[in-house]
Short mmCIF file of C-alpha atoms in Angstrom, two decimals:
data_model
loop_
_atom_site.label_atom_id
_atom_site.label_comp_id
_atom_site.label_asym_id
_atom_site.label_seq_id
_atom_site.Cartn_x
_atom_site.Cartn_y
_atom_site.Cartn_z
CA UNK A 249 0.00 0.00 0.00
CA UNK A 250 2.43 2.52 0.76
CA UNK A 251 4.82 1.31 -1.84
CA UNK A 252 2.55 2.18 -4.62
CA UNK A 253 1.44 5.61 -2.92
CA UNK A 254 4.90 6.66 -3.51
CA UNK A 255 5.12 5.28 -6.98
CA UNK A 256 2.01 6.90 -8.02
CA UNK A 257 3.63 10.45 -6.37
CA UNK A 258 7.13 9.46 -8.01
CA UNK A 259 5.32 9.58 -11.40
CA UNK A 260 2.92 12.32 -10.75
CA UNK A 261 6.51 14.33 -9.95
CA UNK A 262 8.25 13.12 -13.03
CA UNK A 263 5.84 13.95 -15.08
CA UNK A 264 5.56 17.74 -14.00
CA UNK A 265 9.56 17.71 -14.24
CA UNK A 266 9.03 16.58 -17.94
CA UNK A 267 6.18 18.90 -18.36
CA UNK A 268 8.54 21.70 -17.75
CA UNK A 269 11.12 21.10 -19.53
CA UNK A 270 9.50 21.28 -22.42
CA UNK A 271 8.18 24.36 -21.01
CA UNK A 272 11.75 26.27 -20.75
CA UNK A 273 13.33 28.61 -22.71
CA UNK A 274 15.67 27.38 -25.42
CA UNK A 275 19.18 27.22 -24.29
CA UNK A 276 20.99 29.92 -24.59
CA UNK A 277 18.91 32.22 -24.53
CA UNK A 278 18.30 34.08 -20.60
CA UNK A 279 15.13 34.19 -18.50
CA UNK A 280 13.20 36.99 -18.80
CA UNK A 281 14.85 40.20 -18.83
CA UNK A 282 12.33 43.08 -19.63
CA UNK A 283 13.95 44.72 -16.19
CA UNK A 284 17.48 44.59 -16.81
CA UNK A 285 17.46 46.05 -19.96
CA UNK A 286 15.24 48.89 -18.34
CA UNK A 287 17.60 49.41 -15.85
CA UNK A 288 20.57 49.24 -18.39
CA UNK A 289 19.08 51.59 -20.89
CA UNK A 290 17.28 53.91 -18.75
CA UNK A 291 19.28 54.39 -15.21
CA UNK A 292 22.05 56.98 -16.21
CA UNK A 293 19.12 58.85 -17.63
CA UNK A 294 16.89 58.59 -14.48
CA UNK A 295 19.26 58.64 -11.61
CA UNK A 296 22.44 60.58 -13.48
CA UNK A 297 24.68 57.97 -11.36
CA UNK A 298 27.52 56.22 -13.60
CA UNK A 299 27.25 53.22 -11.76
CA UNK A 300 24.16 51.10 -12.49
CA UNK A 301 24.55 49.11 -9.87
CA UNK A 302 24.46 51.61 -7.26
CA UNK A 303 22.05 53.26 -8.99
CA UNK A 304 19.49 50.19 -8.63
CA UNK A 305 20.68 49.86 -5.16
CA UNK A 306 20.09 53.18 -3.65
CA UNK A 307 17.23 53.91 -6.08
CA UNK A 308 15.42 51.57 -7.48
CA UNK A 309 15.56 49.17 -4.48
CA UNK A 310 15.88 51.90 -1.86
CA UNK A 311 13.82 49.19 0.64
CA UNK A 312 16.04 46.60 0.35
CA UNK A 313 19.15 48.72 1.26
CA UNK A 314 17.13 50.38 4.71
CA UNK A 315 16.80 46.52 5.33
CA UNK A 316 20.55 46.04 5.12
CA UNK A 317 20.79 49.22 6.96
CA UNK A 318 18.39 47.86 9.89
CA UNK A 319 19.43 44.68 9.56
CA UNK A 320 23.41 46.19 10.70
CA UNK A 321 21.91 48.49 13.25
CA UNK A 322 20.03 45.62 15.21
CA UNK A 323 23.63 43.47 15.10
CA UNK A 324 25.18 46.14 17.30
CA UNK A 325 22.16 46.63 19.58
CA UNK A 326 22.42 43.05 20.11
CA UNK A 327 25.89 42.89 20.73
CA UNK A 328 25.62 45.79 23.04
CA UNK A 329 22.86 44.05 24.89
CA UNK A 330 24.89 41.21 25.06
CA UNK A 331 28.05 42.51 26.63
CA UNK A 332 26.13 44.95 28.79
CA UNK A 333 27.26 43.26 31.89
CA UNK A 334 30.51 42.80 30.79
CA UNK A 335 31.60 46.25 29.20
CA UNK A 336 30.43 49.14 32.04
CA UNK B 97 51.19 48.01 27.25
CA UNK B 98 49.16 45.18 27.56
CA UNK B 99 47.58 43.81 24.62
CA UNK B 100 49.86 45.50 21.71
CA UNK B 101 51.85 43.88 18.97
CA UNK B 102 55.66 44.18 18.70
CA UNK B 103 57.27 47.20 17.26
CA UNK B 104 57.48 45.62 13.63
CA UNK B 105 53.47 45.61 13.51
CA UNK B 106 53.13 49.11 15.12
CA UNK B 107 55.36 50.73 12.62
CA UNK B 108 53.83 49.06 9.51
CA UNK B 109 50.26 50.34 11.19
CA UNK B 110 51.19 53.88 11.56
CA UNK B 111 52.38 53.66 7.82
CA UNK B 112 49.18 52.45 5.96
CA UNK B 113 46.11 52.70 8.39
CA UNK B 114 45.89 56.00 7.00
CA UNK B 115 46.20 55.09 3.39
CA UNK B 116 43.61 52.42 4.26
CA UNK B 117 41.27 54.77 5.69
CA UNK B 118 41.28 57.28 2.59
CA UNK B 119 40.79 54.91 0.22
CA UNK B 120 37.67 53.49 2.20
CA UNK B 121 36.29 57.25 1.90
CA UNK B 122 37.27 57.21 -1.90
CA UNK B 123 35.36 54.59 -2.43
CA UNK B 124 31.89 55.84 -0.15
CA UNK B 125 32.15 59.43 -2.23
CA UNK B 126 32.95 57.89 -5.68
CA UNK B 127 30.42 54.98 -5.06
CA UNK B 128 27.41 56.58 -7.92
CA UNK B 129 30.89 56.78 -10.81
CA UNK B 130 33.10 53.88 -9.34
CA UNK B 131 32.41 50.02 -8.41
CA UNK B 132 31.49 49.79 -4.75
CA UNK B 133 29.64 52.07 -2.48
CA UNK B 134 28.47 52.48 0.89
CA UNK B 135 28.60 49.31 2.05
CA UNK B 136 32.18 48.35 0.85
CA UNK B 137 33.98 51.78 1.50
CA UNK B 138 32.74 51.95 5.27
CA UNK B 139 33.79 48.18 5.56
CA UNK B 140 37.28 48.92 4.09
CA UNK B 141 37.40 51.93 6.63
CA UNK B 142 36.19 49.50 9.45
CA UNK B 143 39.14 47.33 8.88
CA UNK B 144 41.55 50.48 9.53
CA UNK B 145 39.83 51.05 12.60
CA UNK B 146 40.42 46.74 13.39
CA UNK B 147 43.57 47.34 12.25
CA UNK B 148 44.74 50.16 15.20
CA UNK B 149 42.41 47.70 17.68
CA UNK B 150 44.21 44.41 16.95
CA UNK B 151 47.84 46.34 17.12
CA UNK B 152 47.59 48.57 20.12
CA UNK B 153 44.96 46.67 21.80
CA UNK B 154 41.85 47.71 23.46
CA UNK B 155 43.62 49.98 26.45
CA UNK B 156 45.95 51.40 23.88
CA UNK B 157 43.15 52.54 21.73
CA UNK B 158 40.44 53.59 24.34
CA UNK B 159 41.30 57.51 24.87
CA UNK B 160 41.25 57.99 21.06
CA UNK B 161 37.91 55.49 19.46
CA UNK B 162 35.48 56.11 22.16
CA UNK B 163 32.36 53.89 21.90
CA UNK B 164 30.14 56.29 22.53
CA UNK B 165 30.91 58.53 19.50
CA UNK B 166 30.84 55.50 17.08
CA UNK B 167 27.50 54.69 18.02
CA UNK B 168 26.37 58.28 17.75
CA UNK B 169 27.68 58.39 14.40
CA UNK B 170 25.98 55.33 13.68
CA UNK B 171 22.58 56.50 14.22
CA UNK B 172 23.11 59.54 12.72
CA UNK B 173 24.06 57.56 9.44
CA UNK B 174 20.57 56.32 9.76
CA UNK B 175 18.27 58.65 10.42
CA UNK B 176 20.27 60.46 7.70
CA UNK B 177 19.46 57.78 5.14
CA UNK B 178 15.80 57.39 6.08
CA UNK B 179 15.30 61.13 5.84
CA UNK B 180 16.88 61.39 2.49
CA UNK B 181 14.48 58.72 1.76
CA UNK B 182 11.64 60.68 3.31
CA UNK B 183 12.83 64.19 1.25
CA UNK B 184 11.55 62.25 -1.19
CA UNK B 185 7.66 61.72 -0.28
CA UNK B 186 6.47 64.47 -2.60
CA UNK B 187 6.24 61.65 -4.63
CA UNK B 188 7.26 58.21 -3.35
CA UNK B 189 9.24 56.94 -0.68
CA UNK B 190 13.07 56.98 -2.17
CA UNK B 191 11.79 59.39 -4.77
CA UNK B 192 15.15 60.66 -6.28
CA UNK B 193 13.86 63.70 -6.20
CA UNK B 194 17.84 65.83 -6.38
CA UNK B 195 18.73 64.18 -9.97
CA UNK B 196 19.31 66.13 -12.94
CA UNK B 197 17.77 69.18 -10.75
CA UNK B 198 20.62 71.16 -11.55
CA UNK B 199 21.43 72.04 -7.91
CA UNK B 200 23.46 69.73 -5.14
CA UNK B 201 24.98 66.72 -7.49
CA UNK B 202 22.44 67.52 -9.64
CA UNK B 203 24.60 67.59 -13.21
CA UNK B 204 22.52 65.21 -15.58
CA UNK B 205 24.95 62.42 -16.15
CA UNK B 206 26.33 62.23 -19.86
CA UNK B 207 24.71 58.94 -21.50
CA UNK B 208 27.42 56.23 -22.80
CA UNK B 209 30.71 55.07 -20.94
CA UNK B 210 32.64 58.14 -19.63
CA UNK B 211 34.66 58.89 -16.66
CA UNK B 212 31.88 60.34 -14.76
CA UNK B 213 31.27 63.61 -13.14
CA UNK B 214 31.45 63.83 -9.06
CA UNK B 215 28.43 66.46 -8.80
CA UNK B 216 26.06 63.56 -10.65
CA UNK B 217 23.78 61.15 -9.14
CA UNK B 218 20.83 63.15 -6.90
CA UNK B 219 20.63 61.68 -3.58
CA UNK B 220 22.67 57.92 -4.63
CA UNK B 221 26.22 60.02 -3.54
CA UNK B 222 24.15 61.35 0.04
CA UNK B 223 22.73 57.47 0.56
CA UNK B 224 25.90 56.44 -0.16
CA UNK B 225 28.08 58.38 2.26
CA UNK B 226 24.63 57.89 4.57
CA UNK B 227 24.98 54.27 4.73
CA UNK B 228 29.22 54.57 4.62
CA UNK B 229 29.35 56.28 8.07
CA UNK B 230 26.73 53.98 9.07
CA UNK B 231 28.64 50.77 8.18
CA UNK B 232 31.54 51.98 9.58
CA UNK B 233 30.44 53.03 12.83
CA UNK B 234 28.36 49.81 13.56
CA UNK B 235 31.41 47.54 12.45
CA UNK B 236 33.96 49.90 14.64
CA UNK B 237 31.47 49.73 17.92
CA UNK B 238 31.38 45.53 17.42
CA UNK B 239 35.30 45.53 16.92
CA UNK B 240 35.25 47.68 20.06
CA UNK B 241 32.74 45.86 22.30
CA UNK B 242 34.34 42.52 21.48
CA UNK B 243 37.20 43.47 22.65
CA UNK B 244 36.68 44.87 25.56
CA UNK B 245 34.42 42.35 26.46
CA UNK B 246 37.26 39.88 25.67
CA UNK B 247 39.90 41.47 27.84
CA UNK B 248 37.82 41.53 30.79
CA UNK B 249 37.12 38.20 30.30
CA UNK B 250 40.72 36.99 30.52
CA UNK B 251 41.35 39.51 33.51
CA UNK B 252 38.42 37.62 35.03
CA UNK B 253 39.73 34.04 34.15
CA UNK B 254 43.06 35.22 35.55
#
């Protein structure tokens, strides 16, 4: 009974892996890539920063960087909490 | 004193920590023309700062890197960033709203590769120098705690 349960799930999973293979892009040729061709025609334009990169990360994905920015500021409040006996 | 390195390491640090440091601030104010930014110039400058803590040790260095002033600068690094990022509400959140304005690094940036122009870039070259002092402060106070913490341990132990 449980033998076959897992057969029958084996082929129900190798079937969707077929299924989407067929499904992919031809090879060599990338994933979609509508954005980064925005980005790379449009950012020295938008921003007037040289440097794409930066440009995307302070701009266009200001969020992520005040996570990275939070993210830093709660490491030292929680090494501060955690030598707080130790240092004064 | 207790803690430091011999006098080989002390002389090379007094040589380059300086060197270090500037080109860690290069790379913050250059980081909208040049790869890197923020992130990787305050980390470079963090490592000068590890640098003077790992070769004078934590009593040599405690008049001069106070803890306190790190962690001030820290914050203000911050709220810094999220204001710039507020500035910006007329229309959204992180609205670049000082690009090609004509004002404060507000040059419109010349389309194509070039060597770049330092007054480009709106508020990327704030954010970045924002989130430099920022990066360097926070690593500087953990390089600082740590240590302390660590040489009161071993007094302790002892």
């Amino acid at each position: 009974m449980k033998k076959s349960i897992f057969g029958i799930a084996l082929i129900f999973v190798l079937a969707f892996m077929i299924l989407a293979a067929f499904d992919m892009r031809p090879f060599g040729e990338p994933t979609v890539s509508e954005m980064d061709d925005y980005y790379i025609q449009n950012a020295q334009a938008e921003t007037g920063a040289n440097n794409v990169v930066t440009s995307i990360v302070f701009d266009y994905r200001g969020f992520d960087t005040l996570g990275e920015a939070t993210v830093l500021f709660t490491a030292v409040l929680g090494i501060t909490a955690l030598f707080r006996e130790v240092v004064r | 004193m207790k803690g430091e390195m011999s006098i080989i390491v002390k002389t090379i640090t007094k040589l380059i920590y300086g060197f270090i440091m500037v080109y860690g601030f290069y790379v913050i104010v250059h980081g909208h023309l040049t790869p890197g930014g923020g992130f990787q110039g305050g980390a470079i400058v963090a490592s000068a700062f590890a640098l003077l803590v790992v070769t004078y040790g934590n009593q040599g260095v405690n008049n001069y890197l106070k803890k306190d002033v790190f962690s001030l600068v820290e914050s203000t690094g911050l709220v810094l960033f999220i204001a710039f990022a507020f500035f910006g509400l007329g229309v959204t959140f992180f609205y670049n709203f000082l690009a090609n304005s004509g004002g404060l690094f507000g040059n419109p940036a010349i389309i194509g590769v070039n060597p770049g122009d330092l007054n480009t870039g709106g508020t990327v070259p704030i954010m970045n120098i924002a989130v430099g002092l920022e990066v360097l402060a926070a690593l500087t106070v953990i390089i600082l705690t740590m240590s302390a913490a660590s040489e009161i341990t071993k007094e302790k132990e002892n």
